Short mmCIF file of C-alpha atoms and ligand atoms in Angstrom, two decimals:
data_model
loop_
_atom_site.label_atom_id
_atom_site.label_comp_id
_atom_site.label_asym_id
_atom_site.label_seq_id
_atom_site.Cartn_x
_atom_site.Cartn_y
_atom_site.Cartn_z
CA MET A 892 15.15 -20.14 10.64
CA LYS A 893 16.53 -18.06 7.76
CA ALA A 894 15.81 -14.40 8.41
CA GLY A 895 16.15 -11.38 6.11
CA MET A 896 18.12 -8.77 8.07
CA TYR A 897 18.77 -5.06 7.50
CA TYR A 898 22.23 -3.67 8.24
CA GLY A 899 22.43 -0.48 6.21
CA ILE A 900 22.57 0.94 2.72
CA LYS A 901 22.72 -1.93 0.20
CA ASP A 902 23.56 -4.24 3.10
CA VAL A 903 20.88 -6.85 3.68
CA ARG A 904 21.61 -10.46 4.56
CA LEU A 905 19.98 -13.81 5.14
CA GLU A 906 21.02 -15.04 8.58
CA ASP A 907 20.09 -17.82 10.97
CA LEU A 908 17.88 -16.74 13.86
CA PRO A 909 16.03 -18.87 16.38
CA LYS A 910 12.47 -19.66 15.30
CA PRO A 911 9.97 -17.65 17.39
CA ALA A 912 7.72 -19.54 19.81
CA ALA A 913 4.11 -18.63 20.58
CA GLY A 914 3.15 -17.59 24.10
CA LYS A 915 -0.33 -18.33 25.45
CA ASN A 916 -1.92 -15.44 23.51
CA ASP A 917 0.22 -15.56 20.38
CA VAL A 918 0.46 -17.27 17.02
CA VAL A 919 3.43 -18.10 14.81
CA ILE A 920 2.94 -17.82 11.06
CA LYS A 921 5.10 -19.58 8.47
CA VAL A 922 5.59 -17.06 5.69
CA VAL A 923 4.66 -18.30 2.21
CA SER A 924 5.07 -15.11 0.16
CA ALA A 925 6.28 -11.58 0.96
CA GLY A 926 6.25 -8.28 -0.93
CA ILE A 927 9.06 -5.74 -0.99
CA CYS A 928 7.62 -2.30 -0.14
CA GLY A 929 8.85 1.13 -1.19
CA THR A 930 9.66 1.54 2.51
CA ASP A 931 12.03 -1.45 2.37
CA VAL A 932 13.62 -0.03 -0.79
CA HIS A 933 14.01 3.38 0.89
CA ALA A 934 15.88 1.71 3.75
CA TYR A 935 18.00 -0.26 1.26
CA LEU A 936 18.95 2.77 -0.85
CA HIS A 937 19.03 5.59 1.70
CA ASN A 938 18.53 5.01 5.42
CA GLY A 939 16.25 2.72 7.38
CA ASP A 940 15.86 4.77 10.56
CA PRO A 941 13.34 7.35 9.24
CA VAL A 942 11.11 4.53 7.99
CA GLY A 943 11.31 2.46 11.17
CA ILE A 944 13.87 -0.13 10.01
CA HIS A 945 16.91 -0.12 12.26
CA SER A 946 20.24 -1.81 11.64
CA GLY A 947 20.55 -5.38 12.94
CA ASN A 948 16.81 -6.05 12.75
CA GLN A 949 14.47 -8.18 10.69
CA PHE A 950 12.28 -6.23 8.31
CA GLY A 951 9.49 -6.57 5.75
CA HIS A 952 5.80 -6.07 6.52
CA GLU A 953 3.85 -7.36 3.50
CA PHE A 954 3.31 -11.10 3.73
CA VAL A 955 0.91 -14.00 3.71
CA GLY A 956 1.36 -17.43 5.23
CA GLN A 957 0.05 -20.31 7.24
CA VAL A 958 -0.48 -20.47 11.00
CA VAL A 959 1.83 -23.16 12.43
CA GLU A 960 1.56 -22.54 16.18
CA CYS A 961 -1.27 -21.22 18.31
CA GLY A 962 -1.22 -20.27 22.00
CA GLU A 963 -3.77 -21.98 24.26
CA ASN A 964 -5.78 -18.78 24.84
CA VAL A 965 -6.10 -17.85 21.17
CA LYS A 966 -9.64 -18.07 19.82
CA ASP A 967 -10.83 -18.32 16.21
CA ILE A 968 -7.35 -18.98 14.83
CA SER A 969 -6.00 -22.47 14.29
CA ALA A 970 -2.95 -24.17 12.87
CA GLY A 971 -3.09 -24.55 9.11
CA MET A 972 -5.15 -21.39 8.55
CA ARG A 973 -4.13 -19.27 5.56
CA VAL A 974 -3.72 -15.71 6.81
CA THR A 975 -2.24 -12.26 6.50
CA ILE A 976 -1.73 -9.76 9.32
CA ASN A 977 -2.08 -6.11 10.26
CA PRO A 978 1.64 -5.46 10.73
CA THR A 979 1.02 -2.25 12.70
CA ALA A 980 -0.68 -4.39 15.38
CA ARG A 981 1.78 -7.32 15.32
CA ILE A 982 2.88 -6.57 18.87
CA PRO A 983 1.18 -4.22 21.34
CA LEU A 984 2.37 -0.62 21.73
CA GLY A 985 4.22 0.22 24.93
CA ARG A 986 7.52 -1.58 24.34
CA GLY A 987 9.48 1.41 23.09
CA LEU A 988 8.58 0.95 19.43
CA ASN A 989 6.16 3.17 17.55
CA SER A 990 3.60 1.63 15.19
CA THR A 991 5.79 2.30 12.14
CA GLU A 992 8.71 0.42 13.70
CA ILE A 993 6.41 -2.40 14.81
CA ALA A 994 5.14 -2.76 11.25
CA ASP A 995 8.29 -2.20 9.26
CA MET A 996 10.40 -4.60 11.34
CA SER A 997 7.73 -7.35 11.25
CA GLY A 998 10.06 -9.86 9.64
CA ALA A 999 8.20 -10.67 6.43
CA PHE A 1000 11.57 -11.67 4.95
CA SER A 1001 12.05 -14.31 7.67
CA GLU A 1002 10.62 -17.82 7.60
CA TYR A 1003 8.43 -17.36 10.69
CA VAL A 1004 6.67 -14.34 12.19
CA LEU A 1005 5.34 -14.08 15.74
CA VAL A 1006 2.05 -12.21 16.24
CA GLU A 1007 1.45 -11.38 19.89
CA GLU A 1008 -2.03 -11.03 21.43
CA ALA A 1009 -3.36 -12.57 18.23
CA LYS A 1010 -6.98 -11.82 17.44
CA MET A 1011 -8.87 -12.73 14.28
CA GLY A 1012 -10.11 -9.59 12.55
CA TRP A 1013 -7.76 -7.37 14.53
CA ASN A 1014 -4.17 -8.34 13.73
CA VAL A 1015 -4.77 -11.67 11.94
CA PHE A 1016 -7.00 -12.01 8.86
CA GLN A 1017 -8.07 -15.23 7.18
CA LEU A 1018 -7.72 -15.50 3.41
CA PRO A 1019 -10.55 -17.05 1.40
CA ASP A 1020 -9.69 -20.38 -0.24
CA SER A 1021 -10.36 -18.81 -3.63
CA LEU A 1022 -7.48 -16.32 -3.15
CA PRO A 1023 -4.06 -17.85 -3.80
CA PHE A 1024 -1.08 -16.70 -1.75
CA GLU A 1025 0.72 -15.24 -4.76
CA LYS A 1026 -2.11 -12.72 -5.23
CA ALA A 1027 -2.96 -12.24 -1.55
CA VAL A 1028 0.58 -10.94 -0.97
CA LEU A 1029 -0.70 -7.57 -2.25
CA THR A 1030 -3.19 -7.20 0.62
CA GLU A 1031 -1.07 -4.74 2.64
CA PRO A 1032 -0.33 -2.14 -0.06
CA LEU A 1033 -3.90 -2.49 -1.32
CA SER A 1034 -5.12 -1.82 2.24
CA VAL A 1035 -3.23 1.50 2.22
CA SER A 1036 -4.99 2.61 -0.97
CA THR A 1037 -8.31 1.15 0.19
CA HIS A 1038 -8.14 3.26 3.35
CA GLY A 1039 -7.73 6.37 1.18
CA VAL A 1040 -10.68 5.42 -0.99
CA ASN A 1041 -12.80 4.55 2.05
CA CYS A 1042 -11.97 7.96 3.58
CA ALA A 1043 -13.66 9.54 0.54
CA GLY A 1044 -17.03 7.88 1.32
CA LEU A 1045 -17.82 7.29 -2.37
CA SER A 1046 -21.24 6.34 -3.66
CA GLY A 1047 -19.95 4.53 -6.74
CA GLY A 1048 -20.68 6.65 -9.79
CA GLU A 1049 -17.86 9.15 -9.31
CA LYS A 1050 -15.06 9.80 -11.76
CA ALA A 1051 -11.61 9.71 -10.22
CA LEU A 1052 -8.19 11.22 -10.83
CA VAL A 1053 -5.13 9.54 -9.31
CA TYR A 1054 -1.76 11.26 -9.13
CA GLY A 1055 1.12 8.78 -9.24
CA ALA A 1056 1.33 5.28 -10.78
CA GLY A 1057 3.63 3.70 -8.23
CA THR A 1058 2.42 0.73 -6.20
CA ILE A 1059 -0.01 2.81 -4.09
CA GLY A 1060 -1.41 4.66 -7.12
CA LEU A 1061 -1.89 1.38 -8.98
CA CYS A 1062 -3.50 -0.17 -5.89
CA ALA A 1063 -5.79 2.89 -5.76
CA ILE A 1064 -7.14 1.89 -9.18
CA ALA A 1065 -8.13 -1.55 -7.80
CA ALA A 1066 -9.54 0.01 -4.61
CA LEU A 1067 -11.66 2.46 -6.63
CA GLN A 1068 -12.88 -0.30 -8.96
CA ASN A 1069 -13.85 -2.34 -5.91
CA LYS A 1070 -16.13 0.58 -4.89
CA GLY A 1071 -17.80 0.78 -8.30
CA VAL A 1072 -15.67 3.61 -9.73
CA SER A 1073 -14.72 2.68 -13.28
CA GLN A 1074 -13.69 6.00 -14.87
CA ILE A 1075 -10.20 6.65 -13.53
CA ILE A 1076 -7.43 8.84 -14.95
CA VAL A 1077 -3.92 8.19 -13.64
CA SER A 1078 -1.11 10.67 -14.15
CA ASP A 1079 2.61 10.02 -13.83
CA ILE A 1080 5.81 10.84 -15.74
CA ASN A 1081 6.93 7.20 -16.15
CA ASP A 1082 5.56 5.51 -19.28
CA GLY A 1083 6.20 1.99 -17.94
CA ARG A 1084 4.08 2.63 -14.87
CA LEU A 1085 1.41 4.32 -16.97
CA ALA A 1086 1.26 1.24 -19.21
CA MET A 1087 0.55 -0.78 -16.07
CA ALA A 1088 -2.20 1.68 -15.04
CA LYS A 1089 -3.77 1.17 -18.46
CA GLU A 1090 -3.53 -2.61 -18.09
CA LEU A 1091 -5.46 -2.28 -14.81
CA GLY A 1092 -8.23 -0.40 -16.59
CA ALA A 1093 -7.35 3.27 -16.00
CA ILE A 1094 -6.81 6.05 -18.54
CA PRO A 1095 -3.11 6.98 -18.44
CA PHE A 1096 -1.70 10.51 -18.85
CA ASN A 1097 1.96 11.44 -18.94
CA SER A 1098 2.07 14.92 -17.39
CA LYS A 1099 5.29 15.64 -19.31
CA ASN A 1100 3.14 15.75 -22.43
CA GLY A 1101 0.86 18.64 -21.53
CA SER A 1102 -1.69 19.96 -19.08
CA LEU A 1103 -3.34 17.36 -16.87
CA PRO A 1104 -6.39 19.56 -16.10
CA ASP A 1105 -6.97 20.04 -19.85
CA PHE A 1106 -6.68 16.29 -20.38
CA VAL A 1107 -9.14 15.55 -17.56
CA LYS A 1108 -11.58 18.12 -18.97
CA ALA A 1109 -11.32 16.50 -22.41
CA GLN A 1110 -11.91 13.01 -20.98
CA PHE A 1111 -14.45 13.66 -18.23
CA GLY A 1112 -15.93 17.00 -19.33
CA THR A 1113 -16.25 20.21 -17.32
CA VAL A 1114 -18.77 21.44 -14.80
CA LYS A 1115 -19.39 24.98 -13.65
CA GLY A 1116 -18.36 26.00 -10.15
CA ASN A 1117 -20.12 28.47 -7.84
CA SER A 1118 -18.10 31.35 -9.30
CA ASP A 1119 -18.91 30.28 -12.87
CA GLU A 1120 -15.42 28.83 -13.26
CA ASP A 1121 -14.74 25.70 -15.33
CA CYS A 1122 -13.96 22.70 -13.12
CA ILE A 1123 -12.84 19.17 -13.85
CA ASP A 1124 -15.62 16.63 -13.43
CA ALA A 1125 -13.85 14.35 -10.93
CA GLY A 1126 -15.57 13.66 -7.62
CA VAL A 1127 -12.42 12.34 -6.01
CA VAL A 1128 -8.74 13.07 -6.53
CA ILE A 1129 -6.19 10.80 -4.89
CA ASP A 1130 -2.65 12.01 -4.29
CA CYS A 1131 -0.22 9.10 -4.44
CA ALA A 1132 2.59 11.27 -5.81
CA GLY A 1133 3.54 13.65 -2.99
CA VAL A 1134 4.40 16.50 -5.35
CA GLY A 1135 3.54 19.95 -3.95
CA SER A 1136 1.85 21.18 -7.13
CA VAL A 1137 -0.88 18.54 -6.72
CA ILE A 1138 -2.51 20.57 -3.96
CA SER A 1139 -2.70 23.86 -5.87
CA GLU A 1140 -3.71 22.09 -9.09
CA PHE A 1141 -6.57 20.49 -7.15
CA MET A 1142 -7.66 23.81 -5.61
CA ASP A 1143 -7.59 25.53 -9.00
CA ASN A 1144 -9.53 22.86 -10.90
CA ALA A 1145 -11.65 20.91 -8.42
CA LYS A 1146 -15.41 20.92 -8.70
CA THR A 1147 -17.76 21.83 -5.87
CA LEU A 1148 -17.83 19.30 -3.01
CA SER A 1149 -15.09 17.13 -4.50
CA LYS A 1150 -12.43 15.56 -2.30
CA LEU A 1151 -8.66 15.36 -2.34
CA ILE A 1152 -7.31 12.33 -0.49
CA VAL A 1153 -3.62 12.64 0.42
CA ILE A 1154 -1.98 9.21 0.77
CA ALA A 1155 1.47 10.28 -0.41
CA VAL A 1156 4.15 11.56 1.96
CA HIS A 1157 4.91 15.21 1.20
CA GLY A 1158 8.36 16.46 2.16
CA ALA A 1159 7.59 20.17 2.08
CA ASN A 1160 4.84 22.62 3.01
CA VAL A 1161 2.64 24.00 0.26
CA GLU A 1162 0.52 27.09 -0.25
CA LEU A 1163 -3.18 26.64 -0.65
CA SER A 1164 -6.07 28.97 -1.24
CA PRO A 1165 -8.58 29.16 1.62
CA TYR A 1166 -10.79 31.18 -0.73
CA TRP A 1167 -11.26 28.24 -3.09
CA LEU A 1168 -11.58 25.87 -0.15
CA LEU A 1169 -14.61 27.93 0.87
CA ALA A 1170 -15.97 28.76 -2.58
CA LYS A 1171 -15.80 25.17 -3.82
CA GLU A 1172 -16.56 23.51 -0.47
CA VAL A 1173 -13.89 20.93 -1.25
CA SER A 1174 -12.41 18.54 1.32
CA LEU A 1175 -8.75 17.81 1.90
CA ILE A 1176 -8.50 14.45 3.64
CA GLY A 1177 -5.38 12.76 4.98
CA SER A 1178 -5.15 8.97 4.85
CA ARG A 1179 -2.61 7.09 6.96
CA GLY A 1180 -2.35 3.31 7.23
CA TYR A 1181 -5.55 1.27 7.41
CA THR A 1182 -8.19 -0.16 9.70
CA PRO A 1183 -9.23 -3.82 10.05
CA ALA A 1184 -12.25 -3.02 7.83
CA ASP A 1185 -9.92 -1.70 5.10
CA ILE A 1186 -7.88 -4.92 5.26
CA GLN A 1187 -11.06 -7.00 4.86
CA ASP A 1188 -12.04 -4.80 1.90
CA ALA A 1189 -8.63 -5.27 0.30
CA ILE A 1190 -8.85 -9.06 0.68
CA ALA A 1191 -12.31 -8.99 -0.93
CA ALA A 1192 -11.03 -6.78 -3.77
CA LEU A 1193 -8.19 -9.19 -4.53
CA ALA A 1194 -10.56 -12.18 -4.42
CA ARG A 1195 -12.93 -10.49 -6.89
CA PRO A 1196 -12.90 -12.35 -10.24
CA GLY A 1197 -11.40 -10.00 -12.78
CA CYS A 1198 -9.11 -8.17 -10.33
CA ARG A 1199 -6.08 -7.41 -12.46
CA LEU A 1200 -3.89 -5.96 -9.71
CA PRO A 1201 -1.49 -8.95 -9.46
CA ALA A 1202 -0.03 -7.78 -12.82
CA ILE A 1203 1.95 -5.18 -10.81
CA ILE A 1204 4.22 -7.96 -9.49
CA THR A 1205 7.06 -7.50 -11.97
CA ALA A 1206 9.44 -10.12 -10.51
CA ARG A 1207 9.37 -13.06 -8.09
CA TYR A 1208 12.39 -14.57 -6.32
CA PRO A 1209 12.82 -17.62 -4.11
CA HIS A 1210 13.58 -16.73 -0.49
CA GLY A 1211 17.14 -18.04 -0.88
CA ASP A 1212 17.71 -15.19 -3.37
CA PHE A 1213 16.35 -12.53 -0.99
CA VAL A 1214 19.46 -10.33 -1.40
CA LYS A 1215 19.03 -10.39 -5.20
CA ALA A 1216 15.32 -9.65 -4.79
CA MET A 1217 16.13 -6.47 -2.81
CA ALA A 1218 18.56 -5.30 -5.51
CA LYS A 1219 15.89 -5.96 -8.15
CA ALA A 1220 13.22 -4.08 -6.19
CA ALA A 1221 15.56 -1.06 -6.06
CA GLU A 1222 15.75 -0.88 -9.87
CA PRO A 1223 13.57 1.97 -11.19
CA SER A 1224 11.76 -0.33 -13.63
CA SER A 1225 10.50 -2.61 -10.83
CA ILE A 1226 7.01 -2.07 -9.46
CA LYS A 1227 6.35 -4.86 -6.93
CA VAL A 1228 8.86 -7.64 -6.29
CA ALA A 1229 7.68 -10.72 -4.40
CA VAL A 1230 9.71 -13.26 -2.43
CA ASP A 1231 8.34 -16.80 -2.39
CA TYR A 1232 9.30 -19.30 0.29
CA GLU A 1233 9.98 -22.91 -0.55
ZN1 ZN B 815 4.12 -1.68 2.35
#
């Protein structure tokens, strides 16, 4: 089979590898479409090791495809089924790889992917017939954002503020909409990404152009806090930016009992005010990866009529042009680049 391999900075290749074979408890999936993640781009531009992509290995973890081989012990999965996977559970732990490495070296850029100890609803997920592969390829990044939204335990009427209009921030819009949240402000400094946020139904704000808290107050209104301070009327704030100032801006402006969900990777420690944590009774919640329930939610969100998220796919390449697709994904104007197999 043709396999997309990682060798180092700006060094990715399509090579011939033997096609994997399913053991008694495994399935082999023929990849139909794959997405290039920010993680893959980080490996391509900087270094794969910190993101679990080591030189000489297959990589890619966002894909959909068709089951072509099924071990004799596998239940509820059959050849021909249209599926996606939980890449973090593609092989069991205990073989010297952590869950990040297991996921990020899944081999979405290869023609076939082996899923060991395959179990429907655990590491393999069936796609509804109504959801075409070219949209379903967004299931994995949408699952990341869905996990964040699900961590907030929303009731549906909240107003939301999302920091960052990259793939995860844009997916957060769809995840929030899927939970009945329709009033969403998204802040970023990139007008192209903000235009996409607007296309998905959010209110965009370029934080280069002024004060985000003032903008949120103007859009959503203010509410009084327990110390008679003016607070922004957003029940949930989602950090998909990873900028340190997000935390203090939240503490300064959050309303009582609101929640900050941190999905972004922060590179540095920040200061925060325990006084306001107490006075406002706010929650700071970390969100890492996803659960099987989040993946099911993401599939349902994509299958929803009117889901506009597939607009974030800014380019598609045939698998034979995988090397070009990686270069395209590394361009700052790209949001999501997809690779389609023949
Ligand atoms: Zn990803």
